[in-house]
Short mmCIF file of C-alpha atoms in Angstrom, two decimals:
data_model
loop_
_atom_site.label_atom_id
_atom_site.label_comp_id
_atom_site.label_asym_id
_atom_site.label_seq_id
_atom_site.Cartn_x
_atom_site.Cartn_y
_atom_site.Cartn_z
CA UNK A 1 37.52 16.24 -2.58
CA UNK A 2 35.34 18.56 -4.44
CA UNK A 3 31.82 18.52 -3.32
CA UNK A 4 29.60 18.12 -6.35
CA UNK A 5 25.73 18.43 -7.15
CA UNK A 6 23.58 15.69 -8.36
CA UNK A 7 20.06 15.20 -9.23
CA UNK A 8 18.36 12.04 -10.14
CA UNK A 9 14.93 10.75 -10.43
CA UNK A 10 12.88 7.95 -11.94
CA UNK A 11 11.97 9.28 -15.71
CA UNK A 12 9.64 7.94 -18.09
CA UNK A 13 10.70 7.82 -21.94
CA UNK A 14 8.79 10.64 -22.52
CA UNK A 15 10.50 12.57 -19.99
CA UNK A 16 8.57 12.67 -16.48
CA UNK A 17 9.25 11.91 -13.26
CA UNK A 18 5.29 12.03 -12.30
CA UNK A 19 2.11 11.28 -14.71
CA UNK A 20 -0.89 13.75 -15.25
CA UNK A 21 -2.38 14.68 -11.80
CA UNK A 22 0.53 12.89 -9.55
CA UNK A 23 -0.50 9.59 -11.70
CA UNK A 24 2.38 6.95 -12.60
CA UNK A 25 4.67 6.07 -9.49
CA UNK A 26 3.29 2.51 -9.79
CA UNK A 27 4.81 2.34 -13.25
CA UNK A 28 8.15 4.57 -12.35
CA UNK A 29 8.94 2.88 -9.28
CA UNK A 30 8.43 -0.90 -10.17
CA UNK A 31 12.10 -1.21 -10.48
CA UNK A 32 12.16 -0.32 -6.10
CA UNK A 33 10.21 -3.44 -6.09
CA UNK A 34 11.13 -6.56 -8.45
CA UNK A 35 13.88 -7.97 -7.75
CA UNK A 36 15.23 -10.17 -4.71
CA UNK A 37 17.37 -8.29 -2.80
CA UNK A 38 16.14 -6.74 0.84
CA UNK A 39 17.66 -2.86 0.99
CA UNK A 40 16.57 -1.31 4.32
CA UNK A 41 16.07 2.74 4.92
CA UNK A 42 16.17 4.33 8.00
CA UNK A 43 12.73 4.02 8.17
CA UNK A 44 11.81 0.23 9.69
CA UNK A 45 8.63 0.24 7.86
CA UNK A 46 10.32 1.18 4.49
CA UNK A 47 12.53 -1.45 2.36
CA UNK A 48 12.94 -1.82 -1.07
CA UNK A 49 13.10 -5.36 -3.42
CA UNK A 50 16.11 -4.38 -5.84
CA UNK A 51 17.39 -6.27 -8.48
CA UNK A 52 20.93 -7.28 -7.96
CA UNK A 53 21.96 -4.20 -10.68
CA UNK A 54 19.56 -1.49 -8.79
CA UNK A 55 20.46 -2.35 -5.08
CA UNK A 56 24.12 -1.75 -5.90
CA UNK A 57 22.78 1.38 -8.20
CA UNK A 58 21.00 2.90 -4.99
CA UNK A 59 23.82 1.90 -2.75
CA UNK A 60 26.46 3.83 -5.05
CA UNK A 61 23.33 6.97 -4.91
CA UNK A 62 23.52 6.22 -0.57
CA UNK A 63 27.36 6.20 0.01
CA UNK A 64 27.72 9.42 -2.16
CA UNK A 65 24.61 11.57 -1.15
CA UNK A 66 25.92 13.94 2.07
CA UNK A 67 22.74 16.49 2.05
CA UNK A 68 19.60 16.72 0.17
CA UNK A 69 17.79 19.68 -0.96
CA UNK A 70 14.54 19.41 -1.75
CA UNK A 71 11.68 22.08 -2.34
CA UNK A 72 8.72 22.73 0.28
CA UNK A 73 6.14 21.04 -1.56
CA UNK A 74 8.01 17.66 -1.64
CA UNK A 75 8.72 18.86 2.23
CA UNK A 76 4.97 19.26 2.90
CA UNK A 77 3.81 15.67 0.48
CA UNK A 78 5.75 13.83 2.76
CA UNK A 79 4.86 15.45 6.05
CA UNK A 80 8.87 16.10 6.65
CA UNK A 81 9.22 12.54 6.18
CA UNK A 82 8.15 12.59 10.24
CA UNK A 83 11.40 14.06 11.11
CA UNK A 84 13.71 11.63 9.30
CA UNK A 85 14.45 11.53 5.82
CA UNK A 86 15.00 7.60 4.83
CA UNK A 87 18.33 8.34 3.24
CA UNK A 88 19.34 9.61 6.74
CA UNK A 89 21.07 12.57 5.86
CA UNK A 90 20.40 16.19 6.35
CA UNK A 91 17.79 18.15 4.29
CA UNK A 92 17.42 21.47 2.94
CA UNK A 93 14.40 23.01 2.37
CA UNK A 94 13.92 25.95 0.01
CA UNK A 95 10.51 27.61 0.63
CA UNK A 96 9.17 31.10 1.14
CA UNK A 97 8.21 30.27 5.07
CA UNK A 98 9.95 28.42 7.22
CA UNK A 99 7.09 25.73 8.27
CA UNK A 100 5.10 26.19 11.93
CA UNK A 101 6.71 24.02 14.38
CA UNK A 102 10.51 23.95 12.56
CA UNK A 103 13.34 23.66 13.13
CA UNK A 104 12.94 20.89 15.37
CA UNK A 105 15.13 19.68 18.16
CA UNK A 106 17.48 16.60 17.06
CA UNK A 107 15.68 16.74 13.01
CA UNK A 108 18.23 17.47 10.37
CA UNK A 109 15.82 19.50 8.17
CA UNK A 110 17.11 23.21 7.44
CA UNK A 111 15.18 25.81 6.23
CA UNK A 112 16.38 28.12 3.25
CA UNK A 113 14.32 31.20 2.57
CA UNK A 114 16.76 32.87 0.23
CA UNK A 115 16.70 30.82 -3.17
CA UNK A 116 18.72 27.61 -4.47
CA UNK A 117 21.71 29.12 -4.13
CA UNK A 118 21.85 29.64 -0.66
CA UNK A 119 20.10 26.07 0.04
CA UNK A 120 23.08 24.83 -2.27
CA UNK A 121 25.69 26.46 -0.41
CA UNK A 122 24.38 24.78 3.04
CA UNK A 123 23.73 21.55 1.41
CA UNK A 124 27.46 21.53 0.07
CA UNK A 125 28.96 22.42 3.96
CA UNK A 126 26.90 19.74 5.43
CA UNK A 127 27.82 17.13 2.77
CA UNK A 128 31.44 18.19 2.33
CA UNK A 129 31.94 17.84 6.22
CA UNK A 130 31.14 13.99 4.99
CA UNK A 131 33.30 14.10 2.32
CA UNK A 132 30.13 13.14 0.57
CA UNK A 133 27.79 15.04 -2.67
CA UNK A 134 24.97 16.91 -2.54
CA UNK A 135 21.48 15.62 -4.31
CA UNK A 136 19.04 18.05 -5.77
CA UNK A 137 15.78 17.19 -5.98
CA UNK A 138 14.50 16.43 -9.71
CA UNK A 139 11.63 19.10 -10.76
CA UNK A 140 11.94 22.48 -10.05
CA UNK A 141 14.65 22.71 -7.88
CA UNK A 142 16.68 20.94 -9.86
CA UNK A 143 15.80 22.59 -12.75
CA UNK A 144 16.46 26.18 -11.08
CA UNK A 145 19.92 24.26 -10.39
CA UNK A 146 20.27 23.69 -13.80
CA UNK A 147 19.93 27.31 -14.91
CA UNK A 148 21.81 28.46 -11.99
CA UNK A 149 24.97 27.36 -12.99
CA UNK A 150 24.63 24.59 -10.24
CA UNK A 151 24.36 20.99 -11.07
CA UNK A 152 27.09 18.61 -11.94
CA UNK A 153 25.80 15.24 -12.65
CA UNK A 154 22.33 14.53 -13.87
CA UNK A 155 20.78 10.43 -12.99
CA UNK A 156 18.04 9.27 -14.54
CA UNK A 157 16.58 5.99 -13.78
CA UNK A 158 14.89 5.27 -17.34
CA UNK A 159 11.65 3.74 -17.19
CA UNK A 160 10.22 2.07 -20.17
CA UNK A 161 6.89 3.59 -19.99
CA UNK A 162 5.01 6.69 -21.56
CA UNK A 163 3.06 8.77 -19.38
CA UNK A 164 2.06 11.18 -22.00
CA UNK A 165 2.26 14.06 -19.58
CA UNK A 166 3.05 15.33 -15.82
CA UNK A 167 5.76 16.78 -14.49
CA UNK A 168 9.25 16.86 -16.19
CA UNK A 169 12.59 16.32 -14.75
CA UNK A 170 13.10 19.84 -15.17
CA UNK A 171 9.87 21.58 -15.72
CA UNK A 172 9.69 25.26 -17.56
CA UNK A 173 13.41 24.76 -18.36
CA UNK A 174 15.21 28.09 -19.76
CA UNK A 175 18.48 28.83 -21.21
CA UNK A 176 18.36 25.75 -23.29
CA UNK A 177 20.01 24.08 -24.75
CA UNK A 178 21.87 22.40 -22.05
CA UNK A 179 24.26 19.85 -23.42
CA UNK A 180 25.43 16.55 -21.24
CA UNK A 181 28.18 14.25 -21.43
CA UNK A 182 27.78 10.84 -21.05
CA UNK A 183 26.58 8.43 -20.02
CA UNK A 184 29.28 8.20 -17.79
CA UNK A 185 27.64 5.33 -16.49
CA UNK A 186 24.70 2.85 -17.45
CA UNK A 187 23.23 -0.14 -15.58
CA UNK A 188 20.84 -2.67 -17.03
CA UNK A 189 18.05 -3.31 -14.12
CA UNK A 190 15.03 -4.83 -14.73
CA UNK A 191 12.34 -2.44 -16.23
CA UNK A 192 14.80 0.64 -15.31
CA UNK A 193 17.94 1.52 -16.91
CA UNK A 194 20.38 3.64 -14.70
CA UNK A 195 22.04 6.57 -16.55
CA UNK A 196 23.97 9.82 -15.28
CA UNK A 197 25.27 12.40 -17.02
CA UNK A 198 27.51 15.68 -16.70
CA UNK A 199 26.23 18.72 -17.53
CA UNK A 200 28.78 20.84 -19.21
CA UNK A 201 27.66 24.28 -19.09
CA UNK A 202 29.53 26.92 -21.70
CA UNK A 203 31.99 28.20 -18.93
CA UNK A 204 33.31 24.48 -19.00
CA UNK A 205 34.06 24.81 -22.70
CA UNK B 1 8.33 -13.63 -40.62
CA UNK B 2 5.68 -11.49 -39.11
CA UNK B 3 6.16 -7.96 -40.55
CA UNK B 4 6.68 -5.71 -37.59
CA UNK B 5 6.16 -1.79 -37.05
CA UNK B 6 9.05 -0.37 -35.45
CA UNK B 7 9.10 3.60 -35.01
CA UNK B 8 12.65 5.66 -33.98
CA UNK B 9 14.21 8.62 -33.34
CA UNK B 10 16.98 10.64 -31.96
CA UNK B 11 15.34 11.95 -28.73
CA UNK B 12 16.79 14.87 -25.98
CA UNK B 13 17.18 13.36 -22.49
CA UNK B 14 13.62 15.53 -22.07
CA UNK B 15 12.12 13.75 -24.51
CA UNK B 16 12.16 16.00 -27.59
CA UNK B 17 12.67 14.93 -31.36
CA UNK B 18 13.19 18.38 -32.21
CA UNK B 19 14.01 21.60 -30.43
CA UNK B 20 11.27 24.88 -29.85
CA UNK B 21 10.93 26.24 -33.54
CA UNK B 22 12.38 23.47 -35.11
CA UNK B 23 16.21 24.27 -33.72
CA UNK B 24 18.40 21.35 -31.92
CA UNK B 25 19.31 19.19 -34.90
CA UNK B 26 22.71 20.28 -34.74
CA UNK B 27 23.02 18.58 -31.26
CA UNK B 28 20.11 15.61 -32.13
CA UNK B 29 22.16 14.53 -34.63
CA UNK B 30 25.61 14.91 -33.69
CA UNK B 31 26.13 11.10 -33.62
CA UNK B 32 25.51 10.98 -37.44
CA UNK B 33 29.28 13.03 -37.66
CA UNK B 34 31.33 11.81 -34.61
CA UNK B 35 32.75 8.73 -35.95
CA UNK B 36 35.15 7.42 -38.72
CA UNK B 37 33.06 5.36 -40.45
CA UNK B 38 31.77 6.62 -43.90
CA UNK B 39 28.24 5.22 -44.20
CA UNK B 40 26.82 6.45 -47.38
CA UNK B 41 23.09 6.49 -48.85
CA UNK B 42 21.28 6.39 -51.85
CA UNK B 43 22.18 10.25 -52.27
CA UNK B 44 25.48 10.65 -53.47
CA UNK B 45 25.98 14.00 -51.40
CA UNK B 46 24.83 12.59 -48.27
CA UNK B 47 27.28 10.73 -46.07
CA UNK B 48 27.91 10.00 -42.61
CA UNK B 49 30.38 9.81 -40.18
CA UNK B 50 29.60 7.00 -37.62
CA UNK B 51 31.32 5.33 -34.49
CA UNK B 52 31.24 1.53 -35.00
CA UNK B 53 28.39 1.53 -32.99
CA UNK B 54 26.21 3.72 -34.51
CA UNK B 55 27.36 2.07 -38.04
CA UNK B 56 26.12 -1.03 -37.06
CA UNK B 57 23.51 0.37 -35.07
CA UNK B 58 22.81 2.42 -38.52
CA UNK B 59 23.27 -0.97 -41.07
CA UNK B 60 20.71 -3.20 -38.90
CA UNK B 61 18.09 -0.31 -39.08
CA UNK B 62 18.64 -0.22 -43.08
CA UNK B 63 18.67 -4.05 -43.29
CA UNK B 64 15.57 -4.35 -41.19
CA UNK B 65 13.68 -1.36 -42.52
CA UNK B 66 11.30 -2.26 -45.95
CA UNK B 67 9.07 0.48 -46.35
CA UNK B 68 8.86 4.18 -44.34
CA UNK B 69 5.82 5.63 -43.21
CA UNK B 70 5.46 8.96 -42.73
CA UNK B 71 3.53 12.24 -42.55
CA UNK B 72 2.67 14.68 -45.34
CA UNK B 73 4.81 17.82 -43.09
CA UNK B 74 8.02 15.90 -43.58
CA UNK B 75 7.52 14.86 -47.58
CA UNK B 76 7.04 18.58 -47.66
CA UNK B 77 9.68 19.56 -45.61
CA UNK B 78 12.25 17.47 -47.67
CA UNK B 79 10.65 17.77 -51.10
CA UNK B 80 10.04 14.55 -51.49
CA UNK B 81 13.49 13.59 -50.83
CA UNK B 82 14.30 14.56 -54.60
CA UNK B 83 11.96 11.59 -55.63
CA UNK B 84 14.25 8.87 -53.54
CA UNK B 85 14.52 8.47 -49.97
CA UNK B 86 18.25 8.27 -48.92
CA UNK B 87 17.13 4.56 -47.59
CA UNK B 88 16.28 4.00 -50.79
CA UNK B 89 12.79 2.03 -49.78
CA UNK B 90 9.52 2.84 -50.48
CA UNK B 91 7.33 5.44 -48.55
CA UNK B 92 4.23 5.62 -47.67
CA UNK B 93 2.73 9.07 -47.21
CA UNK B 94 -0.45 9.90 -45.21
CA UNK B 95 -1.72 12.76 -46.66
CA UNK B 96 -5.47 14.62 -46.57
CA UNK B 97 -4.55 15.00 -49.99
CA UNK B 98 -2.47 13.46 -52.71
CA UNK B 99 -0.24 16.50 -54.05
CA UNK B 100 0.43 18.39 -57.28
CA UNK B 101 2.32 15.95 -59.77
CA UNK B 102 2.37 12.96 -57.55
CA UNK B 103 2.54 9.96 -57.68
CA UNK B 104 5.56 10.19 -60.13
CA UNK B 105 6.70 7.39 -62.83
CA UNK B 106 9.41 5.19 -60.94
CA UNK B 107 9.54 7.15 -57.62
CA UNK B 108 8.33 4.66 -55.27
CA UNK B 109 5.98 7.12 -53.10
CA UNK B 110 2.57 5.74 -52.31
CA UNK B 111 0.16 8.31 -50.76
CA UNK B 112 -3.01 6.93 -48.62
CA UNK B 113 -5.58 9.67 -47.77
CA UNK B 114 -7.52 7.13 -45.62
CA UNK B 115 -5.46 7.46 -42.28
CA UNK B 116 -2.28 5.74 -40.44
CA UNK B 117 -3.87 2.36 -40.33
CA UNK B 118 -4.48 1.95 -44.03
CA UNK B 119 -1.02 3.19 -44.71
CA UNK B 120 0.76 1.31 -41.91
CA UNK B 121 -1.22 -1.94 -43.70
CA UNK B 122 -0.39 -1.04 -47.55
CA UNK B 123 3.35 -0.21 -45.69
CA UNK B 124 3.14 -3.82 -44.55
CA UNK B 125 2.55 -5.20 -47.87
CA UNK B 126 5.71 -3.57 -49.09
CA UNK B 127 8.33 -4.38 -46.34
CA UNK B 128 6.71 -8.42 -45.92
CA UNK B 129 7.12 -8.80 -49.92
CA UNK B 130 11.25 -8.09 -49.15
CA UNK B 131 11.04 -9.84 -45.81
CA UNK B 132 11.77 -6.69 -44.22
CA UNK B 133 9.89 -4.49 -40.97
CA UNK B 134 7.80 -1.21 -41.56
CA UNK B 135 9.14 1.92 -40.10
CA UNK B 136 6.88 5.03 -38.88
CA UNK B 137 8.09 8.20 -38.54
CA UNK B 138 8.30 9.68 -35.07
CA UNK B 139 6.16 12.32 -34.25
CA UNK B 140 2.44 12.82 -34.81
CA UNK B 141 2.47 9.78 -37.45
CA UNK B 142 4.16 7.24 -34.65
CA UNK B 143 1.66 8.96 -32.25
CA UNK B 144 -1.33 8.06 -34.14
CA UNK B 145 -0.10 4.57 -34.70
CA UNK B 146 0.51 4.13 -31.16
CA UNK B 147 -2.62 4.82 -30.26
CA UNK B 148 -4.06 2.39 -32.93
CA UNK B 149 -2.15 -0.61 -31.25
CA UNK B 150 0.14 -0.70 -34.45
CA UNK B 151 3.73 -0.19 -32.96
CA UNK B 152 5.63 -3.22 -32.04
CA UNK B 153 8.87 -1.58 -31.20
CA UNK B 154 10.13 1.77 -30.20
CA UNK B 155 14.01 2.83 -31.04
CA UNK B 156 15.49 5.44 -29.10
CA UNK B 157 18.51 6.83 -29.99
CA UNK B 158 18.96 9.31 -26.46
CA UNK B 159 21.27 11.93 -26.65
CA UNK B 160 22.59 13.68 -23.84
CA UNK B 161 20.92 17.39 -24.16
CA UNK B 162 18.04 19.45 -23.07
CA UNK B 163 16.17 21.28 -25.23
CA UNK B 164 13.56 22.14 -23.44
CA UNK B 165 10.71 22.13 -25.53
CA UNK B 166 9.80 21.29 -29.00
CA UNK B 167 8.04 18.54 -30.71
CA UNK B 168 8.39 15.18 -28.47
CA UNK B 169 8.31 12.01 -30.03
CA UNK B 170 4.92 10.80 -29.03
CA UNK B 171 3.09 14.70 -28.94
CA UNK B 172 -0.49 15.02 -28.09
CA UNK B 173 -0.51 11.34 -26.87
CA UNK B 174 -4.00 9.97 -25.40
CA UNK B 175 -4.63 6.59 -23.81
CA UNK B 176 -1.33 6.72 -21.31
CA UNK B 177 -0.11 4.95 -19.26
CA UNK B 178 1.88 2.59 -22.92
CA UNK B 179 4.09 0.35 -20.76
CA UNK B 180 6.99 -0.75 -22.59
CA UNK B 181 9.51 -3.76 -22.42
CA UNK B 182 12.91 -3.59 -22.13
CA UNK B 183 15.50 -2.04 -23.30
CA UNK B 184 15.52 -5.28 -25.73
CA UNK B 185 19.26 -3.80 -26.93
CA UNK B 186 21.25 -1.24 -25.64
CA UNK B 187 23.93 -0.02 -27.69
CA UNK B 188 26.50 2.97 -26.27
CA UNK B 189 28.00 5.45 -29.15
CA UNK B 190 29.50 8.24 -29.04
CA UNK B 191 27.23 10.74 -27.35
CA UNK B 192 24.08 9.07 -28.28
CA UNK B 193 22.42 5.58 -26.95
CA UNK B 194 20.80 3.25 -29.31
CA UNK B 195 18.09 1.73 -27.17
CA UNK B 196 15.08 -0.65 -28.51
CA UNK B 197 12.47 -1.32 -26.55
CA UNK B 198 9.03 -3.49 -27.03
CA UNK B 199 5.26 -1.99 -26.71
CA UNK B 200 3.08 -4.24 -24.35
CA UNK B 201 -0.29 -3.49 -25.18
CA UNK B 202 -3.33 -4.64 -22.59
CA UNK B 203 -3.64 -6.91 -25.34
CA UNK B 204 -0.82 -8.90 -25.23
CA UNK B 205 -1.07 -9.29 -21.06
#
């Protein structure tokens, strides 16, 4: 098996994954909350109400995801996620710094100072010693995936709302146009609409 | 029948009708050349070359669609369409200014120099008399009408590329959060997804 990339976020139909001034996760992330089935995390406190269609959506995006990178601010938002991310699988972090107090003993959070590609390359040993993918986080690491060379499969989980500003899925974006195949797949939920993509970068051609 | 305002576009998964400096048609509009079905217009040199889907996707738009709206930059850009829109309805221009020469003998261009909603409501006039649905052009005239509460429906055709920048199909938009419904259809071609959805206005909650 061939370790791939993904990324994949919640998108509005104007194209971001958060509103002006971190506005909008009400509106992107309905879909984690209306329908009837229970999905658990490895965080007790934390379960989601999917729709039949979006529980077996984020179950697919579980079983696949071996290693996460993610970038520090996410990392610092979320307080490390107090040790444990709710997907349960190792993270990379790419930041300047390694954070006081990390690594910690027994937390699966790793700590890239060296750029993407290096957080990439860890993400992919920890995930391919799963036999499982690696997930990018959407924003600006994914987007210095993107120009990198380094992402396989884009998800979007298409929210019918307009924002009218924020942050895009992949923010300051150069090199483009980047041209996609697909979608290779597409649920129907209810007030999302599940779509990935492949990127197919020129050396593919 | 209640004479609707529906507004579409081919959009870039970031949410771009056109590319930075007016580039990324060639890849917007792909769909309109993938197929085998000929799909002509009112212009003898223009055809296209559509899946099935996108035909019929393609047919219901022209069968619905009873009178265009649109903005003076795009009557100049096409010159007027050579005095006959390849839909072969009637347009409504809003325009500062009526220009040079215009309105011509049996060209059936209107031009309104009193805003979007006065030319979305003489638009009406013209689609309801043929039982037909008022289309906006995406953009800053679909923008505008937006904001006015005039938009009942939003098409998307979403094609699978990143432009990263340009001229999205809503720019400049004030008054977000627009929560939408749906998508009302979903319709998969051939690199390109024909997706309707429905404006909920606070008004209508």
């Amino acid at each position: 098996m061939t370790t791939k990339v993904y990324t994949g976020a919640s998108m509005s139909l104007d194209g971001y994954i958060s509103g002006p001034d971190e506005t909008g996760f009400d509106k992107l992330f309905t879909w984690y909350g209306n329908g009837d089935v229970t999905v658990g995390t490895t965080h007790p406190e934390l379960t989601f109400r999917l729709t039949g269609v979006s529980a077996a959506h984020w179950h697919r995006t579980v079983r696949e995801t071996g290693a996460l990178v993610v970038g520090r601010k996410l990392f610092d938002l979320t307080g490390g996620w107090g040790g444990d991310h709710p997907m349960g699988v190792p993270v990379v972090v790419v930041t300047h710094s390694v954070p006081d107090g990390w690594p910690r003993e027994g937390a699966p959070f790793h700590f890239v100072t060296e750029g993407v590609e290096k957080a990439v390359a860890l993400a992919r040993e920890l995930a391919g010693a799963q036999g499982r993918h690696v997930v990018v986080n959407a924003g600006t690491i994914a987007r210095q995936c993107l120009e990198a060379g380094l992402v396989d499969e884009v998800g979007i989980d298409l929210v019918p709302v307009l924002l009218g500003g924020g942050t895009p899925f992949f923010p300051d974006l150069t090199g483009a146009p980047y041209e996609l195949e697909g979608p290779v797949s597409v649920a129907e939920g209810k007030n999302v609409t599940h779509l990935r993509y492949r990127v197919r970068y020129a050396r593919d051609v």
